[in-house]
Amino acid sequence: EIVLTQSPGTLSLSPGERATLSCRASQSVSSNYLAWYQQKPGQAPRLLIYGASSRATGIPDRFSGSGSGTDFTLTISRLEPEDFAVYYCQQYGSSPGTFGQGTKLEIK
Amino acid sequence: EVQLVESGGGSVQPGGSLRLSCSASGFTFISYAMHWVRQAPGKGLEYVSAISSNGGSTYYADSVKGRFTISRDTSKNTLFLQMSSLRSEDTAVYYCVKGTGRGYNYVYFDYWGQGTLVTVSS
């Protein structure tokens, strides 16, 4: 089973700043099958990125994903107030699919 | 519009049973594998179980194997999770999730229900 480690655990930034979230896999993720989800308090997760870099339907272009192999990054170019949430990565290139432990993005 | 609506959560004593349901609409239910993902209070996401589009294949996390049973009723567009021998560590919000393929491998999750809370406590 592939273990995903997200860093940092908590990221404190201000609106308008750039956010960079990391997801590192214990072994190479096949076909870069990596997704990112956003979860706000009391809500279900929402798909942001799949295939490491493809934005899901309706996701603003300030969200971008990159990376390959074992190292992946979610970048939010200019933080909006509604972007402060918890972000999870998920690999689905090997069974079972696994989630990272999450990064909390909080307002500084 | 895709909608996934869970029901059946509640409080149960250790060793008890509960059946979760998920009513699906807005997509061709028989064409997609379906999944359950849970989240313990204040914790991260845990992949629990999955069933292929035709119901012929199932997956269970080791933590629930032998205690949980996933099934689907394609005539009613409904997904189920029968949970028995419940433990305190099963306390979580359970999400019904739509995958992006007929099988449950190599898929990401494009739609999530709002979740239903299961509390296991004496």
PDB file of C-alpha atoms in Angstrom:
ATOM      1  CA  GLU A   1       0.000   0.000   0.000  1.00  0.00           C
ATOM      2  CA  ILE A   2       1.305   3.423  -0.977  1.00  0.00           C
ATOM      3  CA  VAL A   3       1.629   5.867   1.910  1.00  0.00           C
ATOM      4  CA  LEU A   4       1.104   9.545   1.116  1.00  0.00           C
ATOM      5  CA  THR A   5       2.692  12.168   3.344  1.00  0.00           C
ATOM      6  CA  GLN A   6       1.424  15.721   3.064  1.00  0.00           C
ATOM      7  CA  SER A   7       3.344  18.763   4.197  1.00  0.00           C
ATOM      8  CA  PRO A   8       3.120  21.044   5.936  1.00  0.00           C
ATOM      9  CA  GLY A   9       0.481  19.888   8.391  1.00  0.00           C
ATOM     10  CA  THR A  10      -0.754  23.451   8.736  1.00  0.00           C
ATOM     11  CA  LEU A  11      -0.052  26.403   6.465  1.00  0.00           C
ATOM     12  CA  SER A  12      -0.811  29.930   7.652  1.00  0.00           C
ATOM     13  CA  LEU A  13      -1.146  32.505   4.896  1.00  0.00           C
ATOM     14  CA  SER A  14      -3.027  35.683   4.069  1.00  0.00           C
ATOM     15  CA  PRO A  15      -5.557  36.253   1.279  1.00  0.00           C
ATOM     16  CA  GLY A  16      -3.770  37.184  -1.918  1.00  0.00           C
ATOM     17  CA  GLU A  17      -0.708  35.097  -1.115  1.00  0.00           C
ATOM     18  CA  ARG A  18       0.453  31.998  -2.956  1.00  0.00           C
ATOM     19  CA  ALA A  19      -0.002  28.579  -1.341  1.00  0.00           C
ATOM     20  CA  THR A  20       2.146  25.548  -2.092  1.00  0.00           C
ATOM     21  CA  LEU A  21       1.062  22.190  -0.667  1.00  0.00           C
ATOM     22  CA  SER A  22       3.143  19.042  -0.979  1.00  0.00           C
ATOM     23  CA  CYS A  23       2.202  15.367  -1.262  1.00  0.00           C
ATOM     24  CA  ARG A  24       4.969  12.774  -1.226  1.00  0.00           C
ATOM     25  CA  ALA A  25       4.376   9.094  -1.985  1.00  0.00           C
ATOM     26  CA  SER A  26       6.257   6.151  -0.474  1.00  0.00           C
ATOM     27  CA  GLN A  27       6.653   4.732  -3.985  1.00  0.00           C
ATOM     28  CA  SER A  28       6.061   5.950  -7.480  1.00  0.00           C
ATOM     29  CA  VAL A  29       2.437   6.697  -8.327  1.00  0.00           C
ATOM     30  CA  SER A  30       1.533   4.842 -11.486  1.00  0.00           C
ATOM     31  CA  SER A  31       0.527   7.016 -14.442  1.00  0.00           C
ATOM     32  CA  ASN A  32       0.567  10.051 -12.134  1.00  0.00           C
ATOM     33  CA  TYR A  33      -2.826   8.974 -10.868  1.00  0.00           C
ATOM     34  CA  LEU A  34      -3.007  11.559  -8.126  1.00  0.00           C
ATOM     35  CA  ALA A  35      -5.983  13.666  -7.091  1.00  0.00           C
ATOM     36  CA  TRP A  36      -6.491  16.610  -4.762  1.00  0.00           C
ATOM     37  CA  TYR A  37      -9.612  17.350  -2.727  1.00  0.00           C
ATOM     38  CA  GLN A  38     -10.713  20.368  -0.719  1.00  0.00           C
ATOM     39  CA  GLN A  39     -12.794  19.996   2.430  1.00  0.00           C
ATOM     40  CA  LYS A  40     -14.407  22.850   4.323  1.00  0.00           C
ATOM     41  CA  PRO A  41     -15.755  22.425   7.871  1.00  0.00           C
ATOM     42  CA  GLY A  42     -18.980  20.463   7.958  1.00  0.00           C
ATOM     43  CA  GLN A  43     -18.832  19.698   4.244  1.00  0.00           C
ATOM     44  CA  ALA A  44     -17.916  16.733   2.105  1.00  0.00           C
ATOM     45  CA  PRO A  45     -14.633  16.773   0.199  1.00  0.00           C
ATOM     46  CA  ARG A  46     -14.707  18.299  -3.278  1.00  0.00           C
ATOM     47  CA  LEU A  47     -12.570  17.151  -6.196  1.00  0.00           C
ATOM     48  CA  LEU A  48     -10.108  19.808  -7.367  1.00  0.00           C
ATOM     49  CA  ILE A  49      -7.440  18.051  -9.434  1.00  0.00           C
ATOM     50  CA  TYR A  50      -7.075  14.615 -11.016  1.00  0.00           C
ATOM     51  CA  GLY A  51      -4.302  13.037 -13.045  1.00  0.00           C
ATOM     52  CA  ALA A  52      -1.882  15.219 -11.053  1.00  0.00           C
ATOM     53  CA  SER A  53      -2.601  18.335 -13.102  1.00  0.00           C
ATOM     54  CA  SER A  54      -6.108  18.326 -14.637  1.00  0.00           C
ATOM     55  CA  ARG A  55      -8.629  20.639 -13.022  1.00  0.00           C
ATOM     56  CA  ALA A  56     -12.059  19.220 -12.290  1.00  0.00           C
ATOM     57  CA  THR A  57     -15.142  20.849 -13.749  1.00  0.00           C
ATOM     58  CA  GLY A  58     -15.828  24.286 -12.307  1.00  0.00           C
ATOM     59  CA  ILE A  59     -12.543  24.622 -10.432  1.00  0.00           C
ATOM     60  CA  PRO A  60     -10.988  28.106 -10.762  1.00  0.00           C
ATOM     61  CA  ASP A  61      -7.707  28.359 -12.622  1.00  0.00           C
ATOM     62  CA  ARG A  62      -5.922  29.711  -9.552  1.00  0.00           C
ATOM     63  CA  PHE A  63      -5.739  26.032  -8.524  1.00  0.00           C
ATOM     64  CA  SER A  64      -3.040  24.026 -10.277  1.00  0.00           C
ATOM     65  CA  GLY A  65      -1.440  20.662  -9.743  1.00  0.00           C
ATOM     66  CA  SER A  66       1.976  19.431 -10.762  1.00  0.00           C
ATOM     67  CA  GLY A  67       4.479  16.702 -10.141  1.00  0.00           C
ATOM     68  CA  SER A  68       5.208  13.128 -11.067  1.00  0.00           C
ATOM     69  CA  GLY A  69       6.571   9.919  -9.638  1.00  0.00           C
ATOM     70  CA  THR A  70       6.644  10.410  -5.892  1.00  0.00           C
ATOM     71  CA  ASP A  71       6.427  14.197  -5.507  1.00  0.00           C
ATOM     72  CA  PHE A  72       3.308  16.218  -6.199  1.00  0.00           C
ATOM     73  CA  THR A  73       2.279  19.799  -5.515  1.00  0.00           C
ATOM     74  CA  LEU A  74      -0.978  21.705  -5.309  1.00  0.00           C
ATOM     75  CA  THR A  75      -0.549  25.426  -5.882  1.00  0.00           C
ATOM     76  CA  ILE A  76      -3.127  28.124  -5.243  1.00  0.00           C
ATOM     77  CA  SER A  77      -1.843  31.196  -7.017  1.00  0.00           C
ATOM     78  CA  ARG A  78      -3.712  33.917  -5.133  1.00  0.00           C
ATOM     79  CA  LEU A  79      -5.647  32.876  -2.067  1.00  0.00           C
ATOM     80  CA  GLU A  80      -9.282  33.868  -1.819  1.00  0.00           C
ATOM     81  CA  PRO A  81     -11.092  33.829   1.557  1.00  0.00           C
ATOM     82  CA  GLU A  82     -13.054  30.745   0.495  1.00  0.00           C
ATOM     83  CA  ASP A  83      -9.853  28.758  -0.145  1.00  0.00           C
ATOM     84  CA  PHE A  84      -9.043  28.325   3.539  1.00  0.00           C
ATOM     85  CA  ALA A  85      -9.826  24.673   4.164  1.00  0.00           C
ATOM     86  CA  VAL A  86      -8.222  21.250   4.516  1.00  0.00           C
ATOM     87  CA  TYR A  87      -6.667  19.700   1.415  1.00  0.00           C
ATOM     88  CA  TYR A  88      -6.144  15.979   0.831  1.00  0.00           C
ATOM     89  CA  CYS A  89      -4.207  14.166  -1.846  1.00  0.00           C
ATOM     90  CA  GLN A  90      -5.204  10.697  -3.017  1.00  0.00           C
ATOM     91  CA  GLN A  91      -3.333   8.209  -5.165  1.00  0.00           C
ATOM     92  CA  TYR A  92      -5.369   5.865  -7.325  1.00  0.00           C
ATOM     93  CA  GLY A  93      -2.600   4.314  -9.365  1.00  0.00           C
ATOM     94  CA  SER A  94      -2.413   1.229  -7.193  1.00  0.00           C
ATOM     95  CA  SER A  95      -4.989  -0.662  -5.215  1.00  0.00           C
ATOM     96  CA  PRO A  96      -6.149   0.248  -2.700  1.00  0.00           C
ATOM     97  CA  GLY A  97      -6.305   3.929  -3.335  1.00  0.00           C
ATOM     98  CA  THR A  98      -4.969   5.855  -0.367  1.00  0.00           C
ATOM     99  CA  PHE A  99      -5.281   9.363   1.053  1.00  0.00           C
ATOM    100  CA  GLY A 100      -2.744  11.660   2.601  1.00  0.00           C
ATOM    101  CA  GLN A 101      -3.370  12.892   6.131  1.00  0.00           C
ATOM    102  CA  GLY A 102      -4.298  16.389   4.951  1.00  0.00           C
ATOM    103  CA  THR A 103      -2.919  19.925   5.053  1.00  0.00           C
ATOM    104  CA  LYS A 104      -4.902  22.602   6.847  1.00  0.00           C
ATOM    105  CA  LEU A 105      -4.697  25.982   5.137  1.00  0.00           C
ATOM    106  CA  GLU A 106      -5.572  28.663   7.665  1.00  0.00           C
ATOM    107  CA  ILE A 107      -5.805  32.423   7.617  1.00  0.00           C
ATOM    108  CA  LYS A 108      -2.780  34.163   9.054  1.00  0.00           C
TER     109      LYS A 108
ATOM    110  CA  GLU B   1     -27.120  17.189 -11.435  1.00  0.00           C
ATOM    111  CA  VAL B   2     -25.470  14.302  -9.584  1.00  0.00           C
ATOM    112  CA  GLN B   3     -26.886  13.764  -6.119  1.00  0.00           C
ATOM    113  CA  LEU B   4     -25.863  11.237  -3.486  1.00  0.00           C
ATOM    114  CA  VAL B   5     -27.977  11.191  -0.349  1.00  0.00           C
ATOM    115  CA  GLU B   6     -26.951   8.983   2.567  1.00  0.00           C
ATOM    116  CA  SER B   7     -29.214   7.808   5.350  1.00  0.00           C
ATOM    117  CA  GLY B   8     -29.255   5.273   8.137  1.00  0.00           C
ATOM    118  CA  GLY B   9     -26.626   6.704  10.452  1.00  0.00           C
ATOM    119  CA  GLY B  10     -27.164   7.002  14.170  1.00  0.00           C
ATOM    120  CA  SER B  11     -26.004   5.836  17.555  1.00  0.00           C
ATOM    121  CA  VAL B  12     -25.402   2.172  18.298  1.00  0.00           C
ATOM    122  CA  GLN B  13     -23.773   0.196  21.071  1.00  0.00           C
ATOM    123  CA  PRO B  14     -20.536  -1.725  20.537  1.00  0.00           C
ATOM    124  CA  GLY B  15     -21.260  -5.042  18.902  1.00  0.00           C
ATOM    125  CA  GLY B  16     -24.386  -3.679  17.257  1.00  0.00           C
ATOM    126  CA  SER B  17     -25.387  -3.356  13.617  1.00  0.00           C
ATOM    127  CA  LEU B  18     -26.427  -0.582  11.296  1.00  0.00           C
ATOM    128  CA  ARG B  19     -27.328  -0.356   7.616  1.00  0.00           C
ATOM    129  CA  LEU B  20     -26.402   2.712   5.628  1.00  0.00           C
ATOM    130  CA  SER B  21     -28.145   3.614   2.381  1.00  0.00           C
ATOM    131  CA  CYS B  22     -27.189   5.993  -0.392  1.00  0.00           C
ATOM    132  CA  SER B  23     -29.740   7.118  -2.946  1.00  0.00           C
ATOM    133  CA  ALA B  24     -28.110   8.151  -6.219  1.00  0.00           C
ATOM    134  CA  SER B  25     -29.498  10.305  -9.012  1.00  0.00           C
ATOM    135  CA  GLY B  26     -28.349  12.428 -11.921  1.00  0.00           C
ATOM    136  CA  PHE B  27     -26.134   9.814 -13.562  1.00  0.00           C
ATOM    137  CA  THR B  28     -26.325   6.281 -14.947  1.00  0.00           C
ATOM    138  CA  PHE B  29     -25.947   4.335 -11.713  1.00  0.00           C
ATOM    139  CA  ILE B  30     -25.300   0.975 -13.354  1.00  0.00           C
ATOM    140  CA  SER B  31     -22.277   2.365 -15.201  1.00  0.00           C
ATOM    141  CA  TYR B  32     -20.137   3.282 -12.204  1.00  0.00           C
ATOM    142  CA  ALA B  33     -18.487   1.616  -9.263  1.00  0.00           C
ATOM    143  CA  MET B  34     -19.502   3.105  -5.950  1.00  0.00           C
ATOM    144  CA  HIS B  35     -17.516   3.607  -2.788  1.00  0.00           C
ATOM    145  CA  TRP B  36     -17.742   4.342   0.921  1.00  0.00           C
ATOM    146  CA  VAL B  37     -15.179   6.622   2.556  1.00  0.00           C
ATOM    147  CA  ARG B  38     -15.283   7.491   6.243  1.00  0.00           C
ATOM    148  CA  GLN B  39     -13.892  10.230   8.423  1.00  0.00           C
ATOM    149  CA  ALA B  40     -13.534   9.882  12.178  1.00  0.00           C
ATOM    150  CA  PRO B  41     -14.153  13.079  14.152  1.00  0.00           C
ATOM    151  CA  GLY B  42     -11.298  15.507  13.563  1.00  0.00           C
ATOM    152  CA  LYS B  43      -9.395  12.974  11.471  1.00  0.00           C
ATOM    153  CA  GLY B  44      -8.571  12.333   7.827  1.00  0.00           C
ATOM    154  CA  LEU B  45     -10.243  10.281   5.128  1.00  0.00           C
ATOM    155  CA  GLU B  46     -10.256   6.476   5.175  1.00  0.00           C
ATOM    156  CA  TYR B  47     -11.264   4.352   2.187  1.00  0.00           C
ATOM    157  CA  VAL B  48     -13.652   1.709   3.539  1.00  0.00           C
ATOM    158  CA  SER B  49     -15.333  -0.265   0.780  1.00  0.00           C
ATOM    159  CA  ALA B  50     -16.194  -0.371  -2.901  1.00  0.00           C
ATOM    160  CA  ILE B  51     -18.392  -2.279  -5.329  1.00  0.00           C
ATOM    161  CA  SER B  52     -18.042  -2.573  -9.087  1.00  0.00           C
ATOM    162  CA  SER B  53     -20.715  -1.302 -11.440  1.00  0.00           C
ATOM    163  CA  ASN B  54     -22.300  -4.745 -11.896  1.00  0.00           C
ATOM    164  CA  GLY B  55     -21.900  -5.674  -8.240  1.00  0.00           C
ATOM    165  CA  GLY B  56     -19.672  -8.598  -9.111  1.00  0.00           C
ATOM    166  CA  SER B  57     -16.571  -7.374  -7.308  1.00  0.00           C
ATOM    167  CA  THR B  58     -16.128  -5.822  -3.909  1.00  0.00           C
ATOM    168  CA  TYR B  59     -13.320  -4.352  -1.851  1.00  0.00           C
ATOM    169  CA  TYR B  60     -12.991  -3.918   1.905  1.00  0.00           C
ATOM    170  CA  ALA B  61     -10.346  -2.234   3.965  1.00  0.00           C
ATOM    171  CA  ASP B  62      -8.669  -4.602   6.413  1.00  0.00           C
ATOM    172  CA  SER B  63     -10.188  -2.610   9.275  1.00  0.00           C
ATOM    173  CA  VAL B  64     -13.743  -3.619   8.267  1.00  0.00           C
ATOM    174  CA  LYS B  65     -13.252  -6.915   6.443  1.00  0.00           C
ATOM    175  CA  GLY B  66     -15.564  -9.609   7.721  1.00  0.00           C
ATOM    176  CA  ARG B  67     -17.794  -7.088   9.506  1.00  0.00           C
ATOM    177  CA  PHE B  68     -19.084  -4.819   6.726  1.00  0.00           C
ATOM    178  CA  THR B  69     -20.906  -5.807   3.547  1.00  0.00           C
ATOM    179  CA  ILE B  70     -21.387  -3.511   0.569  1.00  0.00           C
ATOM    180  CA  SER B  71     -24.177  -4.049  -1.938  1.00  0.00           C
ATOM    181  CA  ARG B  72     -26.199  -2.180  -4.521  1.00  0.00           C
ATOM    182  CA  ASP B  73     -29.727  -2.277  -5.902  1.00  0.00           C
ATOM    183  CA  THR B  74     -29.608  -1.075  -9.483  1.00  0.00           C
ATOM    184  CA  SER B  75     -33.417  -1.074  -9.774  1.00  0.00           C
ATOM    185  CA  LYS B  76     -33.544   1.551  -7.027  1.00  0.00           C
ATOM    186  CA  ASN B  77     -30.254   3.330  -7.736  1.00  0.00           C
ATOM    187  CA  THR B  78     -29.244   2.683  -4.167  1.00  0.00           C
ATOM    188  CA  LEU B  79     -25.972   1.732  -2.502  1.00  0.00           C
ATOM    189  CA  PHE B  80     -25.850   0.000   0.876  1.00  0.00           C
ATOM    190  CA  LEU B  81     -23.347  -0.655   3.612  1.00  0.00           C
ATOM    191  CA  GLN B  82     -24.342  -3.271   6.168  1.00  0.00           C
ATOM    192  CA  MET B  83     -22.212  -2.820   9.263  1.00  0.00           C
ATOM    193  CA  SER B  84     -22.084  -5.388  12.058  1.00  0.00           C
ATOM    194  CA  SER B  85     -19.950  -6.078  15.120  1.00  0.00           C
ATOM    195  CA  LEU B  86     -19.450  -2.345  15.349  1.00  0.00           C
ATOM    196  CA  ARG B  87     -16.584  -0.964  17.413  1.00  0.00           C
ATOM    197  CA  SER B  88     -15.890   2.434  18.902  1.00  0.00           C
ATOM    198  CA  GLU B  89     -13.246   2.996  16.233  1.00  0.00           C
ATOM    199  CA  ASP B  90     -15.960   2.773  13.560  1.00  0.00           C
ATOM    200  CA  THR B  91     -17.358   6.084  14.805  1.00  0.00           C
ATOM    201  CA  ALA B  92     -17.180   8.401  11.808  1.00  0.00           C
ATOM    202  CA  VAL B  93     -19.017  10.272   9.123  1.00  0.00           C
ATOM    203  CA  TYR B  94     -19.593   7.848   6.262  1.00  0.00           C
ATOM    204  CA  TYR B  95     -19.567   9.298   2.762  1.00  0.00           C
ATOM    205  CA  CYS B  96     -21.113   7.676  -0.287  1.00  0.00           C
ATOM    206  CA  VAL B  97     -18.839   8.423  -3.224  1.00  0.00           C
ATOM    207  CA  LYS B  98     -19.104   8.023  -6.967  1.00  0.00           C
ATOM    208  CA  GLY B  99     -16.027   6.803  -8.775  1.00  0.00           C
ATOM    209  CA  THR B 100     -15.077   7.567 -12.342  1.00  0.00           C
ATOM    210  CA  GLY B 101     -15.178   4.078 -13.826  1.00  0.00           C
ATOM    211  CA  ARG B 102     -16.957   0.746 -13.872  1.00  0.00           C
ATOM    212  CA  GLY B 103     -14.303  -0.855 -11.722  1.00  0.00           C
ATOM    213  CA  TYR B 104     -13.163   0.393  -8.366  1.00  0.00           C
ATOM    214  CA  ASN B 105      -9.465   0.396  -9.111  1.00  0.00           C
ATOM    215  CA  TYR B 106      -7.609   3.285 -10.734  1.00  0.00           C
ATOM    216  CA  VAL B 107     -10.407   5.762 -10.167  1.00  0.00           C
ATOM    217  CA  TYR B 108     -10.725   9.052  -8.404  1.00  0.00           C
ATOM    218  CA  PHE B 109     -13.865  10.363  -6.738  1.00  0.00           C
ATOM    219  CA  ASP B 110     -15.822  13.011  -8.566  1.00  0.00           C
ATOM    220  CA  TYR B 111     -18.961  13.267  -6.425  1.00  0.00           C
ATOM    221  CA  TRP B 112     -19.505  12.876  -2.700  1.00  0.00           C
ATOM    222  CA  GLY B 113     -22.656  12.713  -0.604  1.00  0.00           C
ATOM    223  CA  GLN B 114     -23.083  14.950   2.437  1.00  0.00           C
ATOM    224  CA  GLY B 115     -22.275  12.079   4.777  1.00  0.00           C
ATOM    225  CA  THR B 116     -24.086  10.315   7.598  1.00  0.00           C
ATOM    226  CA  LEU B 117     -22.737  10.100  11.145  1.00  0.00           C
ATOM    227  CA  VAL B 118     -22.323   6.748  12.840  1.00  0.00           C
ATOM    228  CA  THR B 119     -21.573   6.834  16.561  1.00  0.00           C
ATOM    229  CA  VAL B 120     -20.608   3.620  18.345  1.00  0.00           C
ATOM    230  CA  SER B 121     -20.700   4.077  22.077  1.00  0.00           C
ATOM    231  CA  SER B 122     -22.043   2.425  25.199  1.00  0.00           C
TER     232      SER B 122
END
